[in-house]
Amino acid sequence: MEEILRVKDLRKSFGDNEVLHGVSFSLHRGDVLAVIGPSGGGKSTLLRCVTNLEPVSAGSIRIAGEDLVSGGAYAPRAVQRRICLRIGLVFQNFNLFPHFSVLRNVTEAQRVVLGRSREHAAAHAMDLLDKMGLSAKADAYPCELSGGQQQRVSIARALALDPEVLFFDEPTSALDPELTGEILKVIRGLAEEKMTMVIVTHEMAFARDVSDRVLFLDGGVVAEEGPPAEVFGAPNNERTREFLRRFAG
Amino acid sequence: MPLAGLLLDLLEGLCVSAEIFALTLLFALPLGLVVAFGRMSRWWALRQVSRVFVSVMRGTPLMLQLFFFYFGPYYIFGIPLKPSYRFAACIIAFSLNYSAYFAEIYRAGIESIPAGQHEAAKMLGFTRPQTFFRIVLPQVVKRILPPVTNEVITLVKDTSLAFTLSVMEMFTVAKMAASAHTTMLPFVVAGAFYYVFNYLVAWGMERIEKMLSYYR
Ligand SMILES: Nc1ncnc2c1ncn2[C@@H]1O[C@H](COP(=O)(O)OP(=O)(O)O)[C@@H](O)[C@H]1O
Ligand SMILES: [Mg+2]
């Protein structure tokens, strides 16, 4: 399978506090990578660096055959934008546009960024909303929706641009426990369709179930990486064992 | 004193007041945005210039600024004063003064939009101008409506300061009529007109707030 994402020796400091100490991993098209680890371990920072929301301090990121950053040197802005159009990010707290209806949240970027026609954008958006079980809410505003519904809209919004890789940063952490199931179900559905995804999550059973690879990030280093059966079943690292004991209960 | 004549004079003055009001908003509302951008600029020098501008415009009396912009061209450049310049000087002073207040309101509004909105827009490929005009500004407008309403209402009353340059707005007319006929009546009527003016302004702003209440 084609390699779609390669991160090499990624370092990230805030001031003189280095929080990622040389992280490397790669991802193949159609695979799901679960990123787990204790809070403060650098999972969000890693995701933000790879999605170009945060500049790296050193290292390389290659997405779909193009270098976003190579040896700490960034591609020209136009190239960065082009690369970033091929990926999508789903935020922990949705970040929907409150002044747009659900439908417009999903159509706006298609129209403005990709230049799709109103009809084309709306048809694509309605397909996605339908898939998310939200076609009845197309004309509602985000504030009228439950957290779970908002998160499904934000997934539809990200999918609307047909990204090649979709990133999730704890997509269920801001939700009431009874609402996490609907989001996990949606992500599971995407995995079945062979959507390439990187998912930061604390839902261990879900991670084990849905992912092809698991990356355990602790203290800014990859403490363990491998297929879920290995990482969850027979972790090599003492930190991983301890973490899993605490989480898996 | 013939009441009809007084009413007509005051109404004529009211038109000039309304003109000052409308022109000030026309210039100050966009100018305030430019100043707000200056305040938030990446460039230190631009930030400092706009900071000093806002500080001076808010820290000195509007009346003094009216004099400054009216007499400035004469005292500084020796350009002879023409009476026709009175009105222009008045609009310049009002516009600059109010742009400083609007700038601070805009800045607070823009900075109150969560970083997540910018990040979501960036992830969707919006350019920075697209993000500002499509995502940020509409939300800012809703948030700043109450403080802007306050300023606009103050502006209605502040137009009376144009009397210091003898611009024939309503207060100037009322003052002249009162001293010519030794009566309080012009002030009472002018007061009523100001009140109605502001009542309409408040009503209009409330309508706009209602229009924008379809989301939180
Ligand atoms: N913007 C920031 N400025 C300074 N320090 C930060 C910033 N973002 C994250 N950090 C620090 O980086 C470390 C990793 O944080 P984070 O990536 O959020 O971890 P996780 O998502 O795994 O909980 C933490 O110590 C956090 O305090
Ligand atoms: Mg996090």
XYZ file of C-alpha atoms and ligand atoms in Angstrom:
493
model
C 0.000 0.000 0.000
C 1.060 3.514 -0.779
C 2.579 5.529 2.014
C 0.510 8.638 2.497
C 2.026 10.208 5.589
C 5.575 10.106 6.870
C 6.734 11.964 9.943
C 10.419 11.888 10.699
C 12.336 13.075 13.787
C 9.694 15.667 14.523
C 10.683 18.012 17.333
C 8.554 20.734 18.789
C 9.375 23.245 21.492
C 7.288 25.937 23.115
C 9.919 28.447 24.149
C 12.649 26.292 25.637
C 10.228 23.566 26.658
C 10.589 20.753 24.147
C 7.395 18.680 24.155
C 8.064 16.410 21.165
C 11.531 14.865 21.205
C 11.901 13.399 17.741
C 8.730 11.569 16.778
C 8.669 9.322 13.707
C 5.906 7.221 12.196
C 4.287 6.551 8.868
C 0.850 5.743 7.606
C -0.368 3.847 4.563
C -3.407 4.711 2.520
C -6.527 3.132 3.934
C -5.018 2.532 7.358
C -6.235 3.797 10.693
C -3.653 4.917 13.220
C -4.753 5.308 16.827
C -2.621 7.639 18.937
C -2.915 6.943 22.641
C -1.042 8.021 25.710
C -1.269 9.958 28.953
C -2.520 13.507 29.003
C 0.272 16.003 28.375
C 2.192 13.437 26.376
C 2.113 15.580 23.235
C -0.701 13.948 21.237
C -2.481 17.187 20.389
C 0.780 18.941 19.636
C 1.758 16.148 17.264
C -1.564 16.394 15.467
C -1.353 20.179 15.280
C 2.148 19.998 13.809
C 1.186 17.427 11.200
C -1.909 19.422 10.199
C 0.210 22.591 9.950
C -1.615 24.464 12.708
C 1.624 24.645 14.664
C 5.103 25.039 13.185
C 7.599 22.291 13.970
C 10.990 23.084 15.471
C 12.778 20.390 13.490
C 12.091 17.302 11.437
C 10.149 16.346 8.333
C 6.535 15.791 7.391
C 5.612 14.298 4.047
C 1.961 14.110 3.004
C 0.723 12.352 -0.139
C 4.108 12.488 -1.789
C 4.816 16.159 -1.054
C 7.118 17.620 1.588
C 5.271 19.944 3.922
C 8.462 20.390 5.885
C 11.775 18.768 5.220
C 14.596 18.916 7.753
C 12.852 21.795 9.511
C 12.454 23.837 6.309
C 8.886 24.518 5.207
C 7.619 24.375 1.646
C 6.478 27.688 0.090
C 3.121 28.893 1.367
C 1.262 27.959 -1.799
C 2.568 24.395 -1.566
C 1.692 24.245 2.130
C -1.864 25.256 1.306
C -2.121 22.701 -1.463
C -0.885 19.940 0.814
C -3.211 20.957 3.602
C -6.187 20.834 1.259
C -5.615 17.083 1.104
C -6.097 16.564 4.817
C -8.904 17.263 7.247
C -9.060 17.745 10.989
C -11.897 17.096 13.402
C -11.526 19.072 16.617
C -12.293 18.035 20.144
C -14.736 20.929 20.554
C -16.112 20.900 16.977
C -15.384 24.547 16.110
C -18.410 24.759 13.860
C -19.213 28.172 12.409
C -22.093 29.315 14.624
C -23.447 31.903 12.192
C -23.900 29.356 9.400
C -26.621 26.751 9.146
C -25.583 23.105 9.275
C -25.793 22.904 5.494
C -23.741 26.046 4.965
C -21.103 24.776 7.408
C -20.644 21.859 5.034
C -20.954 23.773 1.745
C -19.032 26.996 2.441
C -15.491 25.672 1.934
C -16.565 23.611 -1.077
C -17.852 26.780 -2.712
C -15.211 29.257 -1.584
C -12.110 27.081 -1.566
C -12.816 24.482 -4.235
C -15.058 26.693 -6.345
C -17.804 24.109 -6.622
C -21.220 25.217 -7.822
C -24.002 25.776 -5.305
C -25.853 22.683 -6.524
C -22.816 20.446 -6.536
C -21.761 21.580 -3.049
C -25.252 21.204 -1.637
C -25.734 17.759 -3.150
C -22.408 16.559 -1.751
C -23.219 18.090 1.639
C -26.638 16.453 1.751
C -25.086 13.071 0.924
C -22.673 13.463 3.816
C -25.299 14.766 6.242
C -27.465 11.840 5.264
C -24.625 9.485 6.061
C -24.265 11.188 9.435
C -27.998 10.781 10.030
C -28.472 14.542 10.018
C -30.277 15.364 6.780
C -33.252 16.586 8.807
C -31.017 19.126 10.535
C -29.624 20.778 7.390
C -31.356 24.087 8.110
C -30.696 24.106 11.855
C -27.956 26.178 13.452
C -25.138 24.576 15.446
C -26.440 26.004 18.742
C -29.653 24.023 18.238
C -27.818 20.688 18.115
C -26.533 18.309 20.742
C -22.786 17.895 21.108
C -22.899 14.566 19.291
C -24.819 16.103 16.410
C -22.404 19.025 16.247
C -19.468 16.662 16.083
C -21.118 14.734 13.257
C -21.633 17.986 11.364
C -17.972 18.810 11.851
C -17.014 15.399 10.469
C -19.244 16.033 7.454
C -17.649 19.471 7.058
C -14.176 17.932 6.996
C -15.237 15.157 4.609
C -16.861 17.628 2.230
C -13.471 18.569 0.798
C -12.681 14.904 0.083
C -9.516 14.746 2.192
C -7.103 11.900 1.717
C -6.319 11.723 5.409
C -8.627 12.672 8.247
C -7.245 13.558 11.676
C -9.260 13.448 14.900
C -8.171 15.006 18.183
C -10.152 13.285 20.918
C -13.412 13.598 18.991
C -15.510 12.329 21.886
C -13.820 13.993 24.862
C -16.115 17.016 24.900
C -19.232 14.856 24.773
C -21.465 13.386 27.445
C -20.649 9.688 27.793
C -23.986 8.637 26.301
C -23.184 10.581 23.118
C -19.719 9.145 22.442
C -21.200 5.993 20.911
C -22.752 7.789 17.941
C -19.429 9.395 17.035
C -17.463 6.184 17.391
C -20.015 4.485 15.158
C -19.496 7.124 12.460
C -15.719 6.755 12.630
C -16.036 2.991 12.501
C -18.136 3.378 9.367
C -15.430 5.534 7.788
C -12.812 2.932 8.682
C -14.888 0.288 6.928
C -14.880 2.483 3.820
C -11.084 2.505 4.032
C -10.804 6.159 4.954
C -7.227 6.901 6.023
C -7.380 8.268 9.567
C -5.244 9.305 12.514
C -7.276 9.251 15.703
C -6.137 10.560 19.066
C -8.390 8.896 21.574
C -8.828 7.741 25.143
C -11.379 5.122 24.081
C -9.077 2.114 24.365
C -11.585 -0.546 23.357
C -12.451 1.501 20.299
C -8.779 2.096 19.414
C -8.035 -1.592 19.682
C -11.021 -2.457 17.600
C -10.852 0.010 14.778
C -7.170 0.722 14.245
C -4.571 -0.981 12.080
C -1.717 0.495 14.059
C -1.371 2.038 17.475
C 1.119 4.649 18.542
C 1.703 5.148 22.246
C 3.021 8.627 22.881
C 4.447 9.355 26.305
C 6.484 12.344 27.382
C 6.946 13.461 23.806
C 8.424 10.216 22.530
C 6.925 7.210 20.801
C 7.138 4.683 23.612
C 5.552 1.918 21.585
C 4.202 1.388 18.108
C 2.653 -1.568 16.370
C -0.526 -3.452 15.502
C -3.220 -3.174 18.180
C -2.988 -6.819 19.129
C 0.679 -6.299 19.988
C 0.433 -2.945 21.749
C -2.649 -3.886 23.748
C -1.968 -7.601 24.051
C 1.730 -7.733 24.782
C 3.181 -4.283 25.358
C 6.978 -4.250 25.574
C 7.192 -1.040 27.472
C 6.541 -0.783 31.208
C 4.953 2.695 30.778
C 2.537 1.289 28.209
C 1.579 -1.573 30.494
C 0.958 0.781 33.371
C -1.078 3.157 31.191
C -3.213 0.370 29.774
C -3.840 -1.097 33.212
C -5.176 2.245 34.360
C -7.324 2.838 31.275
C -8.553 -0.605 30.364
C -9.487 -1.079 34.052
C -42.175 84.264 18.583
C -43.894 82.333 15.752
C -43.770 78.643 16.680
C -43.940 77.457 13.080
C -40.851 79.478 12.188
C -38.954 78.091 15.174
C -39.908 74.528 14.305
C -38.782 75.023 10.725
C -35.450 76.499 11.809
C -34.871 73.676 14.275
C -35.820 71.056 11.709
C -33.349 72.574 9.305
C -30.753 72.398 12.082
C -31.766 68.818 12.749
C -31.009 67.990 9.121
C -27.476 69.332 9.565
C -27.119 67.334 12.816
C -28.303 64.234 10.990
C -25.811 64.976 8.237
C -22.943 65.202 10.735
C -24.207 62.005 12.323
C -24.466 60.070 9.053
C -21.164 61.279 7.603
C -19.341 60.542 10.847
C -20.630 56.968 10.840
C -19.881 56.621 7.139
C -16.224 57.485 7.710
C -15.622 56.370 11.300
C -17.043 52.847 11.042
C -14.628 51.686 8.288
C -11.762 53.847 9.538
C -12.139 52.231 12.949
C -11.564 48.849 11.301
C -8.368 50.125 9.699
C -7.162 51.448 13.053
C -8.107 48.159 14.725
C -6.020 46.308 12.139
C -3.179 48.691 12.930
C -3.538 47.905 16.635
C -3.269 44.175 15.888
C -0.629 44.458 13.174
C 2.458 42.292 12.976
C 4.550 45.445 12.586
C 5.638 47.108 15.758
C 5.726 50.636 14.281
C 2.175 50.370 12.951
C 0.973 49.031 16.295
C 2.582 51.950 18.121
C 1.220 54.585 15.731
C -2.330 53.268 16.049
C -1.977 52.875 19.793
C -0.915 56.502 20.194
C -3.673 57.648 17.828
C -6.349 55.867 19.850
C -4.880 57.045 23.119
C -4.780 60.704 22.048
C -8.213 60.705 20.398
C -9.785 59.167 23.479
C -7.693 61.107 25.968
C -8.430 64.645 24.771
C -11.758 66.505 24.546
C -13.686 66.251 21.316
C -14.286 69.990 21.552
C -10.560 70.619 21.571
C -10.169 68.322 18.576
C -12.824 70.314 16.703
C -10.819 73.483 17.247
C -7.605 71.722 16.382
C -8.852 70.515 13.009
C -10.555 73.805 12.225
C -7.707 76.151 13.152
C -4.870 73.700 12.453
C -4.496 74.448 8.724
C -4.210 78.165 9.501
C -1.879 78.016 12.494
C 0.303 75.224 11.167
C 0.364 75.899 7.416
C -0.875 79.468 7.191
C -3.787 78.462 4.970
C -6.519 81.151 5.283
C -9.673 79.954 7.053
C -12.769 79.755 4.898
C -16.170 79.514 6.576
C -17.032 76.678 4.202
C -14.276 74.652 5.850
C -16.172 74.657 9.167
C -18.357 71.746 8.227
C -15.488 69.726 6.779
C -13.355 70.301 9.878
C -16.270 69.182 11.972
C -16.642 65.940 9.997
C -12.874 65.286 10.132
C -12.750 65.729 13.895
C -15.854 63.638 14.548
C -14.744 60.861 12.190
C -11.254 60.585 13.627
C -12.500 60.778 17.195
C -15.177 58.145 16.752
C -12.907 55.876 14.702
C -10.710 55.568 17.804
C -13.645 54.394 19.914
C -14.879 52.036 17.211
C -11.349 50.671 16.759
C -11.196 49.582 20.381
C -14.626 47.989 20.157
C -13.673 46.140 16.971
C -10.390 44.984 18.440
C -12.049 43.589 21.552
C -14.649 41.919 19.335
C -12.120 40.397 16.971
C -9.975 39.125 19.814
C -13.012 37.555 21.479
C -13.522 35.142 18.565
C -12.062 31.802 19.706
C -8.823 30.639 18.064
C -10.706 27.475 17.089
C -12.679 29.435 14.491
C -9.475 30.554 12.784
C -8.037 27.046 13.004
C -11.149 25.413 11.589
C -11.149 27.904 8.712
C -7.469 27.324 8.042
C -7.975 23.554 7.983
C -10.737 24.028 5.415
C -8.391 25.976 3.175
C -9.826 29.466 3.627
C -7.297 32.226 3.006
C -6.765 34.805 5.722
C -9.000 37.444 4.094
C -11.695 34.823 3.446
C -11.481 33.744 7.071
C -11.779 37.306 8.286
C -14.656 38.429 6.106
C -16.682 35.211 6.027
C -16.067 33.663 9.412
C -14.774 36.247 11.881
C -16.378 39.565 10.933
C -20.015 38.385 10.893
C -19.578 37.009 14.398
C -17.807 40.170 15.520
C -20.687 42.327 14.278
C -23.118 40.439 16.447
C -20.905 40.666 19.515
C -20.102 44.363 19.262
C -23.606 45.590 18.543
C -24.349 46.651 22.161
C -21.182 48.775 22.635
C -21.553 50.212 19.123
C -25.134 51.195 19.967
C -23.808 53.085 22.988
C -21.343 55.006 20.859
C -23.904 55.790 18.193
C -26.298 57.190 20.777
C -23.509 59.286 22.256
C -22.721 60.525 18.762
C -26.269 61.830 18.294
C -25.791 63.994 21.378
C -22.180 64.891 20.537
C -23.213 66.431 17.200
C -24.288 69.421 19.310
C -20.589 70.123 19.965
C -20.396 71.386 16.382
C -21.840 74.637 17.785
C -18.282 75.518 18.827
C -17.447 75.924 15.124
C -20.765 77.707 14.491
C -21.919 74.933 12.190
C -25.653 75.522 11.848
C -26.772 72.281 13.425
C -29.754 72.029 15.711
C -28.109 73.084 18.968
C -26.517 76.160 17.370
C -29.890 77.127 15.926
C -31.605 76.582 19.268
C -29.009 78.686 21.105
C -29.410 81.535 18.632
C -33.196 81.399 18.757
C -33.201 81.296 22.557
C -31.035 84.372 22.941
C -32.850 86.265 20.153
C -36.271 85.722 21.739
C -35.214 85.243 25.378
C -37.094 81.990 25.744
C -36.316 78.419 26.832
C -38.668 76.993 24.257
C -36.033 76.320 21.541
C -34.012 74.230 23.987
C -37.057 72.249 25.026
C -38.019 71.543 21.421
C -34.419 70.722 20.422
C -34.203 68.387 23.430
C -37.349 66.633 22.271
C -35.903 66.259 18.762
C -32.635 64.799 20.110
C -34.655 62.391 22.217
C -36.751 61.214 19.277
C -33.618 60.902 17.123
C -32.023 58.643 19.711
C -35.216 56.727 20.233
C -35.219 55.876 16.535
C -31.514 54.972 16.625
C -32.055 52.645 19.586
C -35.056 51.098 17.876
C -33.060 50.507 14.696
C -30.155 48.944 16.545
C -32.530 46.693 18.436
C -33.993 45.538 15.139
C -30.521 44.652 13.895
C -29.778 42.780 17.118
C -32.997 40.811 16.668
C -32.055 40.027 13.081
C -28.777 38.553 14.290
C -30.273 36.585 17.147
C -30.835 33.505 14.998
C -27.619 32.024 16.364
C -25.589 32.087 19.543
N 0.552 26.449 22.987
C 1.322 25.891 23.936
N 2.236 26.628 24.594
C 3.036 26.081 25.531
N 3.008 24.795 25.889
C 2.117 23.990 25.279
C 1.236 24.508 24.267
N 0.456 23.486 23.826
C 0.842 22.394 24.527
N 1.840 22.686 25.399
C 2.514 21.738 26.296
O 2.916 20.628 25.538
C 2.747 19.432 26.280
C 1.943 18.462 25.463
O 0.607 18.906 25.380
P -0.471 18.232 24.447
O 0.091 18.086 23.094
O -1.717 19.028 24.583
O -0.656 16.809 25.110
P -1.882 15.775 24.984
O -2.723 16.190 23.831
O -1.215 14.456 24.794
O -2.615 15.836 26.270
C 2.106 19.820 27.595
O 3.106 19.860 28.575
C 1.550 21.196 27.339
O 1.601 21.957 28.502
Mg -4.792 16.729 23.747
